[in-house]
mmCIF file with all atom_site columns, C-alpha atoms in Angstrom:
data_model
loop_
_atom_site.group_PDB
_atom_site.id
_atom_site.type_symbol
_atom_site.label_atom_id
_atom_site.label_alt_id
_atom_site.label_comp_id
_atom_site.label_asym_id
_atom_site.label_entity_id
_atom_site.label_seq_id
_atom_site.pdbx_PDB_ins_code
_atom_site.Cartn_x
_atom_site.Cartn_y
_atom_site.Cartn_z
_atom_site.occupancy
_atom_site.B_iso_or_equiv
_atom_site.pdbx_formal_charge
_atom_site.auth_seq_id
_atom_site.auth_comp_id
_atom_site.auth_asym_id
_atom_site.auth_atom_id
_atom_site.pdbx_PDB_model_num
ATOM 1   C CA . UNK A 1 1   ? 0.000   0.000   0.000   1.00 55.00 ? 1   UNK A CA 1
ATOM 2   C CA . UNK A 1 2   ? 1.072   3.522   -0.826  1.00 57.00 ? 2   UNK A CA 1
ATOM 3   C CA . UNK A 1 3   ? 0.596   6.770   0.663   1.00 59.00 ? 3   UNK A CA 1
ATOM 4   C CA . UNK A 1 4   ? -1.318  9.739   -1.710  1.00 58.00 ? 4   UNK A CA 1
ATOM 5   C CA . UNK A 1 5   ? 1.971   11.311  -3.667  1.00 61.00 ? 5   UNK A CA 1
ATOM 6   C CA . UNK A 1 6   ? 0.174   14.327  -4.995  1.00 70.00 ? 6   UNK A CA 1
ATOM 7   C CA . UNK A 1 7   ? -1.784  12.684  -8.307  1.00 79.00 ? 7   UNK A CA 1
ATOM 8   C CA . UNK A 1 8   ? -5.405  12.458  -8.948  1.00 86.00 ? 8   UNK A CA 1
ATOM 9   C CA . UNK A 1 9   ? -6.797  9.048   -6.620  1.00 91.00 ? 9   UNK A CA 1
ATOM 10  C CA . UNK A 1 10  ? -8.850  7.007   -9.274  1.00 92.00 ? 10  UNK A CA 1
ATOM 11  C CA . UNK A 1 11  ? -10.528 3.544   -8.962  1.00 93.00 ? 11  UNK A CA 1
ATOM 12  C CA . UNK A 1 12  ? -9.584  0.588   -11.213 1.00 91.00 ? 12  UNK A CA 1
ATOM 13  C CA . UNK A 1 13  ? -11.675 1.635   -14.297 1.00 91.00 ? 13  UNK A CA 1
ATOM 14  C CA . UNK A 1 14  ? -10.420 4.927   -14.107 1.00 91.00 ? 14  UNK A CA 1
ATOM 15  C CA . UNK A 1 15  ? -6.824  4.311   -13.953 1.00 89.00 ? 15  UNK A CA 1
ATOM 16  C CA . UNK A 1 16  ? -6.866  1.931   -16.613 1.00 89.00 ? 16  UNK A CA 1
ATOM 17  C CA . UNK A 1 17  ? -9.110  4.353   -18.768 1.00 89.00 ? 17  UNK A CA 1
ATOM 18  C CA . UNK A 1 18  ? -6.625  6.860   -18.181 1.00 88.00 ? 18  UNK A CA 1
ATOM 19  C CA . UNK A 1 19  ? -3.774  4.571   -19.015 1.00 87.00 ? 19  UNK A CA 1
ATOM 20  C CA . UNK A 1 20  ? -5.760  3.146   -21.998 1.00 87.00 ? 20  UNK A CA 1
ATOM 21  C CA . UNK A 1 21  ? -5.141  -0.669  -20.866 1.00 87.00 ? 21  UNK A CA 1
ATOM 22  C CA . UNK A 1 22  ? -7.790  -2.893  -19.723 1.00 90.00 ? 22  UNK A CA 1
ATOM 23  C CA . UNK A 1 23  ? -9.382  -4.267  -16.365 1.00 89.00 ? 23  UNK A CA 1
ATOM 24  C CA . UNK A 1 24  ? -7.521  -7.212  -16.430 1.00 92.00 ? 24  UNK A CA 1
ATOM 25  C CA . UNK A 1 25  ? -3.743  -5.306  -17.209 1.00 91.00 ? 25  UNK A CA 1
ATOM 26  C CA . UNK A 1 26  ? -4.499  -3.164  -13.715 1.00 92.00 ? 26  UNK A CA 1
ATOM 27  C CA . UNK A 1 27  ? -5.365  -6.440  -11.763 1.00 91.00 ? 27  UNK A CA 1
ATOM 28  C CA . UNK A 1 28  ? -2.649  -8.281  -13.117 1.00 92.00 ? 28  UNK A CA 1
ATOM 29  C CA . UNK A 1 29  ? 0.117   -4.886  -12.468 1.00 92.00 ? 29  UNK A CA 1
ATOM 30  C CA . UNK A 1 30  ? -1.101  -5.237  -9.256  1.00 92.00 ? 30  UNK A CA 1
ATOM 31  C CA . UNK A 1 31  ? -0.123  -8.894  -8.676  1.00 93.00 ? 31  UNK A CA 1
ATOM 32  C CA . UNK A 1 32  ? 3.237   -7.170  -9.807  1.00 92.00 ? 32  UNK A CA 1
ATOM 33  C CA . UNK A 1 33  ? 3.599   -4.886  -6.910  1.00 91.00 ? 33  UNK A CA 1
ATOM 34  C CA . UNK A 1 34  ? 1.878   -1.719  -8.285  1.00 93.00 ? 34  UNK A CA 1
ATOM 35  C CA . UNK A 1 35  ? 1.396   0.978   -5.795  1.00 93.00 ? 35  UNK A CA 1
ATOM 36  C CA . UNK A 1 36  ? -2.522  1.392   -4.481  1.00 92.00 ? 36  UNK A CA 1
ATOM 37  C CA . UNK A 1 37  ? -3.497  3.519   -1.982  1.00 93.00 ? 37  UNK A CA 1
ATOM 38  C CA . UNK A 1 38  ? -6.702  1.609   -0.804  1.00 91.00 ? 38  UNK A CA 1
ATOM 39  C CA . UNK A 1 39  ? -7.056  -2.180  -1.325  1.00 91.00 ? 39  UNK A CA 1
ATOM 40  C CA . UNK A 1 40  ? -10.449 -3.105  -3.189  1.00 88.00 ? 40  UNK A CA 1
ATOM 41  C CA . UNK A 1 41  ? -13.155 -5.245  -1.559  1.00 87.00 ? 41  UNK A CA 1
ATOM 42  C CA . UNK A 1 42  ? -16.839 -6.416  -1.622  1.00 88.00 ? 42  UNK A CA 1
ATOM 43  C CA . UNK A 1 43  ? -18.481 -2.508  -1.828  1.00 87.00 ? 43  UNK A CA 1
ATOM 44  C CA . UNK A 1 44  ? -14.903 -0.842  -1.261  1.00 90.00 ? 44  UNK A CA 1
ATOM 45  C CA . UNK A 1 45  ? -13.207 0.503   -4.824  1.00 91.00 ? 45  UNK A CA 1
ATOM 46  C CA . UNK A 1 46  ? -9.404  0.259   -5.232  1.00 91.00 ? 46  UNK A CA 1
ATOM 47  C CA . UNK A 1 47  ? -7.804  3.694   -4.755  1.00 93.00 ? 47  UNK A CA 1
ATOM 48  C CA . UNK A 1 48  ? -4.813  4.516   -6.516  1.00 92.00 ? 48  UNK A CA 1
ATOM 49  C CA . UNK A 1 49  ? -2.402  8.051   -7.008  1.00 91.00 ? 49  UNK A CA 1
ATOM 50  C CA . UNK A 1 50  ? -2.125  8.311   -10.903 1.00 90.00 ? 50  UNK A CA 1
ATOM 51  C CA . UNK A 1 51  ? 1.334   9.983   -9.980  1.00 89.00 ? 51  UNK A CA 1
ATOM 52  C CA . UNK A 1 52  ? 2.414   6.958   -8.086  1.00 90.00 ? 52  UNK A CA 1
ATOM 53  C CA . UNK A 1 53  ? 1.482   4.457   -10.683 1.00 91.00 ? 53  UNK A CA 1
ATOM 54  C CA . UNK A 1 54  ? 3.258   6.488   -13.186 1.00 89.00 ? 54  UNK A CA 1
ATOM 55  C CA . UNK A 1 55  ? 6.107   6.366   -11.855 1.00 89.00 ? 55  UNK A CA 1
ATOM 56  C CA . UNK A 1 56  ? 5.832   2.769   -10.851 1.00 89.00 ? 56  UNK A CA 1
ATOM 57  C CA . UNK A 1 57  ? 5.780   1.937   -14.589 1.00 88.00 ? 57  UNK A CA 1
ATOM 58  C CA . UNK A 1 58  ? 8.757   4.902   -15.428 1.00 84.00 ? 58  UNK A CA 1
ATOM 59  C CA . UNK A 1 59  ? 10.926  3.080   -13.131 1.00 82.00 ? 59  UNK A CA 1
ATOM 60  C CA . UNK A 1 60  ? 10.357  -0.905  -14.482 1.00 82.00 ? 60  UNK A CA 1
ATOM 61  C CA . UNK A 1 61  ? 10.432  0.716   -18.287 1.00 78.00 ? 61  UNK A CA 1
ATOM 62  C CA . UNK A 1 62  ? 13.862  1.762   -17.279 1.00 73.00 ? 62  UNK A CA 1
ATOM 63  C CA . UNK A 1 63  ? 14.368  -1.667  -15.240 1.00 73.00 ? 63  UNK A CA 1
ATOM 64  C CA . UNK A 1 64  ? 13.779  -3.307  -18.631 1.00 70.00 ? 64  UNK A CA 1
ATOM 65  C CA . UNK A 1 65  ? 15.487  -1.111  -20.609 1.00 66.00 ? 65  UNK A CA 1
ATOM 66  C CA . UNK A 1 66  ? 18.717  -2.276  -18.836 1.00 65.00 ? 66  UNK A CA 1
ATOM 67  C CA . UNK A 1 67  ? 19.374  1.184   -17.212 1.00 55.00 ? 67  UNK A CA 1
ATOM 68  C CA . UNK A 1 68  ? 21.168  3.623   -18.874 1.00 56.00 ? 68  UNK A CA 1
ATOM 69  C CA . UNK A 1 69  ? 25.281  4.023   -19.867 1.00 54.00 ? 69  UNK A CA 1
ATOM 70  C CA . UNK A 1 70  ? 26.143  5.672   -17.092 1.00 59.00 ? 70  UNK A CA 1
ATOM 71  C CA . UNK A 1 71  ? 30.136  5.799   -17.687 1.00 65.00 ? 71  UNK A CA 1
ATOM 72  C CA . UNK A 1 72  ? 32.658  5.191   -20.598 1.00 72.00 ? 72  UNK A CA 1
ATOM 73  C CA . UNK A 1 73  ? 33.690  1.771   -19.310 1.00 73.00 ? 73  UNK A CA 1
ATOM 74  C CA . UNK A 1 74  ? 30.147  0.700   -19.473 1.00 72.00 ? 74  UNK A CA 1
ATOM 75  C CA . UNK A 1 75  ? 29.997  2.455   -23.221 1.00 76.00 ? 75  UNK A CA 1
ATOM 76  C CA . UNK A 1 76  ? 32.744  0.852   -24.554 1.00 80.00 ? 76  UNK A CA 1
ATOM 77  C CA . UNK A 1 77  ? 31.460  -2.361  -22.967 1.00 80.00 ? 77  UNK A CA 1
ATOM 78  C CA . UNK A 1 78  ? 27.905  -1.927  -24.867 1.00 77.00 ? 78  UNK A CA 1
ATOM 79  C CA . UNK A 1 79  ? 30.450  -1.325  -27.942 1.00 84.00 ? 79  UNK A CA 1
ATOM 80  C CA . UNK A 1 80  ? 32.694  -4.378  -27.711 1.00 85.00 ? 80  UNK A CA 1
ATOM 81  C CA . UNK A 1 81  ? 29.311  -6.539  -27.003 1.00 83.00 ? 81  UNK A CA 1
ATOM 82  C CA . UNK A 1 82  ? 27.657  -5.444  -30.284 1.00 86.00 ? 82  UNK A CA 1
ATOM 83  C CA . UNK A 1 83  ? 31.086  -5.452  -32.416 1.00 88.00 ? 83  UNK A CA 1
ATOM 84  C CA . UNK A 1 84  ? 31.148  -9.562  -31.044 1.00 88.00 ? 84  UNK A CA 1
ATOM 85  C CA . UNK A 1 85  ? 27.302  -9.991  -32.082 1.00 85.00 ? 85  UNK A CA 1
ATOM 86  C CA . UNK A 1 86  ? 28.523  -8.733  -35.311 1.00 84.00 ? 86  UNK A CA 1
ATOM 87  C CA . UNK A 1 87  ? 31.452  -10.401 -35.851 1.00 86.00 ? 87  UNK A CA 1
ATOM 88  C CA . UNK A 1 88  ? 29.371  -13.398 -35.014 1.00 84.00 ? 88  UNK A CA 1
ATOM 89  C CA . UNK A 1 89  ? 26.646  -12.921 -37.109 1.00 80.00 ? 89  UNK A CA 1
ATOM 90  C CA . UNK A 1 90  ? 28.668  -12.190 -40.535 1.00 83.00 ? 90  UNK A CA 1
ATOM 91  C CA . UNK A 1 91  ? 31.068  -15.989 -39.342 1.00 85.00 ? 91  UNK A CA 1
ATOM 92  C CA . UNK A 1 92  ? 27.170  -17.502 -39.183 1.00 82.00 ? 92  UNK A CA 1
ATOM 93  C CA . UNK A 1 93  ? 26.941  -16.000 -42.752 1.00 79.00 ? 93  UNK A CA 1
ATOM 94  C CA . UNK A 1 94  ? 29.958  -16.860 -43.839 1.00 84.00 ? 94  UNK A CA 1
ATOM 95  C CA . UNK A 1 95  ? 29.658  -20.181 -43.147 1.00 83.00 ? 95  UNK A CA 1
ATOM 96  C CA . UNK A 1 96  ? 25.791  -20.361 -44.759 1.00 78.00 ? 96  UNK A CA 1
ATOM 97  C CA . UNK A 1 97  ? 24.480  -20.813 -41.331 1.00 79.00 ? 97  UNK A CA 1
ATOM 98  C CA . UNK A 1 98  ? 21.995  -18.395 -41.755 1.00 78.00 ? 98  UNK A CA 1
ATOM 99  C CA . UNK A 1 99  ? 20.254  -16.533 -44.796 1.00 73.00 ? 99  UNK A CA 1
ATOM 100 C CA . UNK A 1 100 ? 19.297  -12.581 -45.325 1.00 75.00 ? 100 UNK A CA 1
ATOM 101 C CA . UNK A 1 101 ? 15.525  -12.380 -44.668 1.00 80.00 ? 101 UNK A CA 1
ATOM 102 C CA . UNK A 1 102 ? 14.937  -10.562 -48.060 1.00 80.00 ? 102 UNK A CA 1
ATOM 103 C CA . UNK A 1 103 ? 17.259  -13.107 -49.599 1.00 79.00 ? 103 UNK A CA 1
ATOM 104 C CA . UNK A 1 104 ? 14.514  -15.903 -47.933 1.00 79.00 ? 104 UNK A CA 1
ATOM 105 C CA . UNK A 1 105 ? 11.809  -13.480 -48.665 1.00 83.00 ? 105 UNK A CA 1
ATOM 106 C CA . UNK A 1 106 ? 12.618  -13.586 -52.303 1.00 83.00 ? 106 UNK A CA 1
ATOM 107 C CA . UNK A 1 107 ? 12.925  -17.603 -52.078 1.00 81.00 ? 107 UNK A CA 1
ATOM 108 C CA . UNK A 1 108 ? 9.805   -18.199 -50.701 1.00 83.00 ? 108 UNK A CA 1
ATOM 109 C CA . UNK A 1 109 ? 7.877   -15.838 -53.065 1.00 85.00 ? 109 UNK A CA 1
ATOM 110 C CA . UNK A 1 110 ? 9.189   -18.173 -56.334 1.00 84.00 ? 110 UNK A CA 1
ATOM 111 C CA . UNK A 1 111 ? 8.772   -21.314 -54.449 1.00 84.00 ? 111 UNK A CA 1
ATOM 112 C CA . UNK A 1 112 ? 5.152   -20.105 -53.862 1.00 86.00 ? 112 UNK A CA 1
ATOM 113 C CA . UNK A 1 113 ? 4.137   -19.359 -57.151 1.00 88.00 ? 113 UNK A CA 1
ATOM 114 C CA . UNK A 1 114 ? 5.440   -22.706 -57.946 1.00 86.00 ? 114 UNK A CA 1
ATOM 115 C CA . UNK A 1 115 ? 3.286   -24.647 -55.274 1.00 87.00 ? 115 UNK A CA 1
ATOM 116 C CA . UNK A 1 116 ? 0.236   -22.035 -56.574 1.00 89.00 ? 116 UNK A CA 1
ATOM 117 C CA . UNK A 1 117 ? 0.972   -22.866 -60.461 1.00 90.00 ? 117 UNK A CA 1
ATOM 118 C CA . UNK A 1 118 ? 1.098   -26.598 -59.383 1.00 88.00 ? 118 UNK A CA 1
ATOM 119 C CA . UNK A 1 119 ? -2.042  -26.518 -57.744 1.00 89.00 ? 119 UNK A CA 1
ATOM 120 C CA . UNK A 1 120 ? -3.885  -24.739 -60.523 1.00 91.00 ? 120 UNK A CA 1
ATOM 121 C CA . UNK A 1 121 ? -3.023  -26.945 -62.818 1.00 90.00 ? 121 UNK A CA 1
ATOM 122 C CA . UNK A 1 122 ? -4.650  -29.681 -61.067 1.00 91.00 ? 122 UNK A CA 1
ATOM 123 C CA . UNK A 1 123 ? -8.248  -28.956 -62.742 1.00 91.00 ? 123 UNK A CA 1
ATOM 124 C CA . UNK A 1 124 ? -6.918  -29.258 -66.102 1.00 90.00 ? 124 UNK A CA 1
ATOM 125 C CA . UNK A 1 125 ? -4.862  -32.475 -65.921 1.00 89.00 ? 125 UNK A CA 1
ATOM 126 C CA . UNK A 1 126 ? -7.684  -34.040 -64.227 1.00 91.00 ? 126 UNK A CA 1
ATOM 127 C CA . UNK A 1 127 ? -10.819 -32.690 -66.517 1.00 90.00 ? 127 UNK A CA 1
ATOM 128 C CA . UNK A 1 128 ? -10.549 -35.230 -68.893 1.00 89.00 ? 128 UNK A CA 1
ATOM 129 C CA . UNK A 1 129 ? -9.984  -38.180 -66.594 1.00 88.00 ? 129 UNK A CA 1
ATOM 130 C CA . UNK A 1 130 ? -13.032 -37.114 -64.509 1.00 90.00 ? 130 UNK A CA 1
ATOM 131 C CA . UNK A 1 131 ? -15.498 -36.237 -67.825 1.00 90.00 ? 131 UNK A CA 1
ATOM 132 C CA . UNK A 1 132 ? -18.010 -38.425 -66.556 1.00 89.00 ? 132 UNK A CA 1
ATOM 133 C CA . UNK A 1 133 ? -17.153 -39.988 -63.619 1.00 88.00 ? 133 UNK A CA 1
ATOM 134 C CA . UNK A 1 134 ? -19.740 -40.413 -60.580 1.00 90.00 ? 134 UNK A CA 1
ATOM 135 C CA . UNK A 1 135 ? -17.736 -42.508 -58.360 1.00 92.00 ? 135 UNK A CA 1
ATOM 136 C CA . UNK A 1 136 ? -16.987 -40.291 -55.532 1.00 93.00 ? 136 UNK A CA 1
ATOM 137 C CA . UNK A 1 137 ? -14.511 -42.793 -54.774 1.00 94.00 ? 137 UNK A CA 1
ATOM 138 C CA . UNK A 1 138 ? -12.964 -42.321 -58.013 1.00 92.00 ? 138 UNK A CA 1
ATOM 139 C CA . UNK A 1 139 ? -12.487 -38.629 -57.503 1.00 91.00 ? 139 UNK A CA 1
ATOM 140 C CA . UNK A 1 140 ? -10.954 -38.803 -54.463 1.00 94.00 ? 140 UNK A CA 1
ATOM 141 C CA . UNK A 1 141 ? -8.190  -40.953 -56.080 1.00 94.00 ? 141 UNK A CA 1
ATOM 142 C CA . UNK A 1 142 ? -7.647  -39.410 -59.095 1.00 93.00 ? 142 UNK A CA 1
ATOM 143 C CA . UNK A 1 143 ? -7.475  -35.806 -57.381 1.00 93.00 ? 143 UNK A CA 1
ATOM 144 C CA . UNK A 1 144 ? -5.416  -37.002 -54.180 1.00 94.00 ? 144 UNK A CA 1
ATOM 145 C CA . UNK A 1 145 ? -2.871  -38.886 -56.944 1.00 93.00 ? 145 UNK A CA 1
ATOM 146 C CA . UNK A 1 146 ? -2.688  -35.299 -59.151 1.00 91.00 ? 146 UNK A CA 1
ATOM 147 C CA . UNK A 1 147 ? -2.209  -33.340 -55.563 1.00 92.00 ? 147 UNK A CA 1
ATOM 148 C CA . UNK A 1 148 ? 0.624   -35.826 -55.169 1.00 92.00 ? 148 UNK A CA 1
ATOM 149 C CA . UNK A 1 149 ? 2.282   -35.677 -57.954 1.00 89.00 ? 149 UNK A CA 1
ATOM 150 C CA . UNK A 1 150 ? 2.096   -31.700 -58.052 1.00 87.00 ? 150 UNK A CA 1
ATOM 151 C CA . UNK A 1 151 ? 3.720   -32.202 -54.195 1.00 88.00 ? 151 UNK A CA 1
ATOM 152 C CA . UNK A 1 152 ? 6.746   -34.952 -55.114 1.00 88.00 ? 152 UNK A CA 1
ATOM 153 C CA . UNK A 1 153 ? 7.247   -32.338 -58.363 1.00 84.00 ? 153 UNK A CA 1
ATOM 154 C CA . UNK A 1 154 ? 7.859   -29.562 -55.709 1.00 82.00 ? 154 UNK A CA 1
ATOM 155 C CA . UNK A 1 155 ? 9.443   -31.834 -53.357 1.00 83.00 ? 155 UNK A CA 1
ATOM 156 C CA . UNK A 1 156 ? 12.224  -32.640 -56.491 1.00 81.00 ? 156 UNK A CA 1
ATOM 157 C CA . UNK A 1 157 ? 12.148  -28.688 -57.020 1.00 76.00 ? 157 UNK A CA 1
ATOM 158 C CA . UNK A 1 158 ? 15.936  -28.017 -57.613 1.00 73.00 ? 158 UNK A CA 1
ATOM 159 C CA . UNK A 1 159 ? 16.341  -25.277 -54.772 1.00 66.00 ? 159 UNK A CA 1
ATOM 160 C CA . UNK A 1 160 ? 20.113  -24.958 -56.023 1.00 63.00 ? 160 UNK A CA 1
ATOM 161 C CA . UNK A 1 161 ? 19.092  -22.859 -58.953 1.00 68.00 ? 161 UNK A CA 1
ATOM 162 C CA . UNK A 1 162 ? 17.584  -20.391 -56.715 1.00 62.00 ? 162 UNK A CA 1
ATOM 163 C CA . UNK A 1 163 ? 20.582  -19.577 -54.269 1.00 57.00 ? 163 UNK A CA 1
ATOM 164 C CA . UNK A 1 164 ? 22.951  -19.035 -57.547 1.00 56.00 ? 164 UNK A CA 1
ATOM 165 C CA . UNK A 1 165 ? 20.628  -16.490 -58.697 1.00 55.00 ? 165 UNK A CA 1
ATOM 166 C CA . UNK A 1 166 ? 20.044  -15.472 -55.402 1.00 49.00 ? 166 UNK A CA 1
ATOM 167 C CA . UNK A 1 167 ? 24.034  -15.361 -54.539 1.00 55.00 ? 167 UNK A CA 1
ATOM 168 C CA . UNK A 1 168 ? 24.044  -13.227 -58.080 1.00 57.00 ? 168 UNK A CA 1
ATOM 169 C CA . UNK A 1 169 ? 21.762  -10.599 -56.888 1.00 54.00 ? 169 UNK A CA 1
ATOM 170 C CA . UNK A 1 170 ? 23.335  -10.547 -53.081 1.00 52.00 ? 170 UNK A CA 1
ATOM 171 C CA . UNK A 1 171 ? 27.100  -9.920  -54.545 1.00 56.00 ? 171 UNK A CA 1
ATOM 172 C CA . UNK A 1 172 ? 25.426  -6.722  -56.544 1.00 56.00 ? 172 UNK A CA 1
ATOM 173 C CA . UNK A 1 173 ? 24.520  -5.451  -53.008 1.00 54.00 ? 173 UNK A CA 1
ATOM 174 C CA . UNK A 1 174 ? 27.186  -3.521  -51.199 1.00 51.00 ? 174 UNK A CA 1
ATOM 175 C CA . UNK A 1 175 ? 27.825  -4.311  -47.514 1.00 48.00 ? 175 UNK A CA 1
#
């Protein structure tokens, strides 16, 4: 329980109207330690000083944040800690442990057109062999045998071909 530090006392549905969060944030920021001035019961609201809740939240923001730099030893600390992540990143790269997300980006994008071109084909191989067909049972197997071979077709899909056209286009990218 706090004491009044100067801000406006609200109840629950005021404070979290005024924080724009709902019912269940408040309750929960309670369980968390937030400051309230009168504890809620059966016909007693919960009482809490905007000022102190704002600050509440102020000081775990910066609690997350890590705190600030607050010397040059802890600066060139920060520094040395993201030249590593770097150096460690562009070794994973390097060694093709991990790809550019616009390089995968560009990947998926031609390996789904060729699942969606596979799939719309299906209709057209299968017209024919369906023209007069009633067997349900028939269906089934003729469209779950097309679906398969449009899948093993992708599954054979020479992947290779895309990362030398994809290396192509990354070495015209400066670093």
């Amino acid at each position: 329980m706090a004491k009044n530090s100067g801000g406006k006392l609200v109840n629950r549905q005021e404070l979290a109207e005024i924080l724009g969060v709902s019912l269940p944030t408040v309750t929960a920021w309670v369980r968390q330690k937030m400051p309230y001035v009168q504890r809620g019961s059966q016909g007693v609201d919960w009482q809490f000083d905007t000022a102190a809740v704002i600050q509440w939240r102020a000081d775990r923001a910066a609690d997350a944040a890590g705190g600030v730099l607050d010397s040059a030893d802890e600066i060139e600390r920060q520094i040395a800690l993201v030249q590593l992540e770097h150096a460690r990143l562009k070794f994973a790269r390097d060694a093709a442990l991990v790809v550019p997300v616009d390089q995968l980006e560009r990947r998926l994008s031609i390996v789904f057109a060729e699942i969606r071109t596979a799939m719309r084909n299906i209709p057209s191989r299968t017209a024919a062999m369906l023209l007069g067909e009633t067997s349900e049972r028939q269906f089934k197997k003729v469209l779950s045998e097309e679906i398969d071979r449009a899948l093993t077709a992708l599954s054979e899909y020479d992947t290779n071909l895309l990362d030398e056209s994809l290396e192509d286009d990354q070495s015209e990218q400066p670093e």
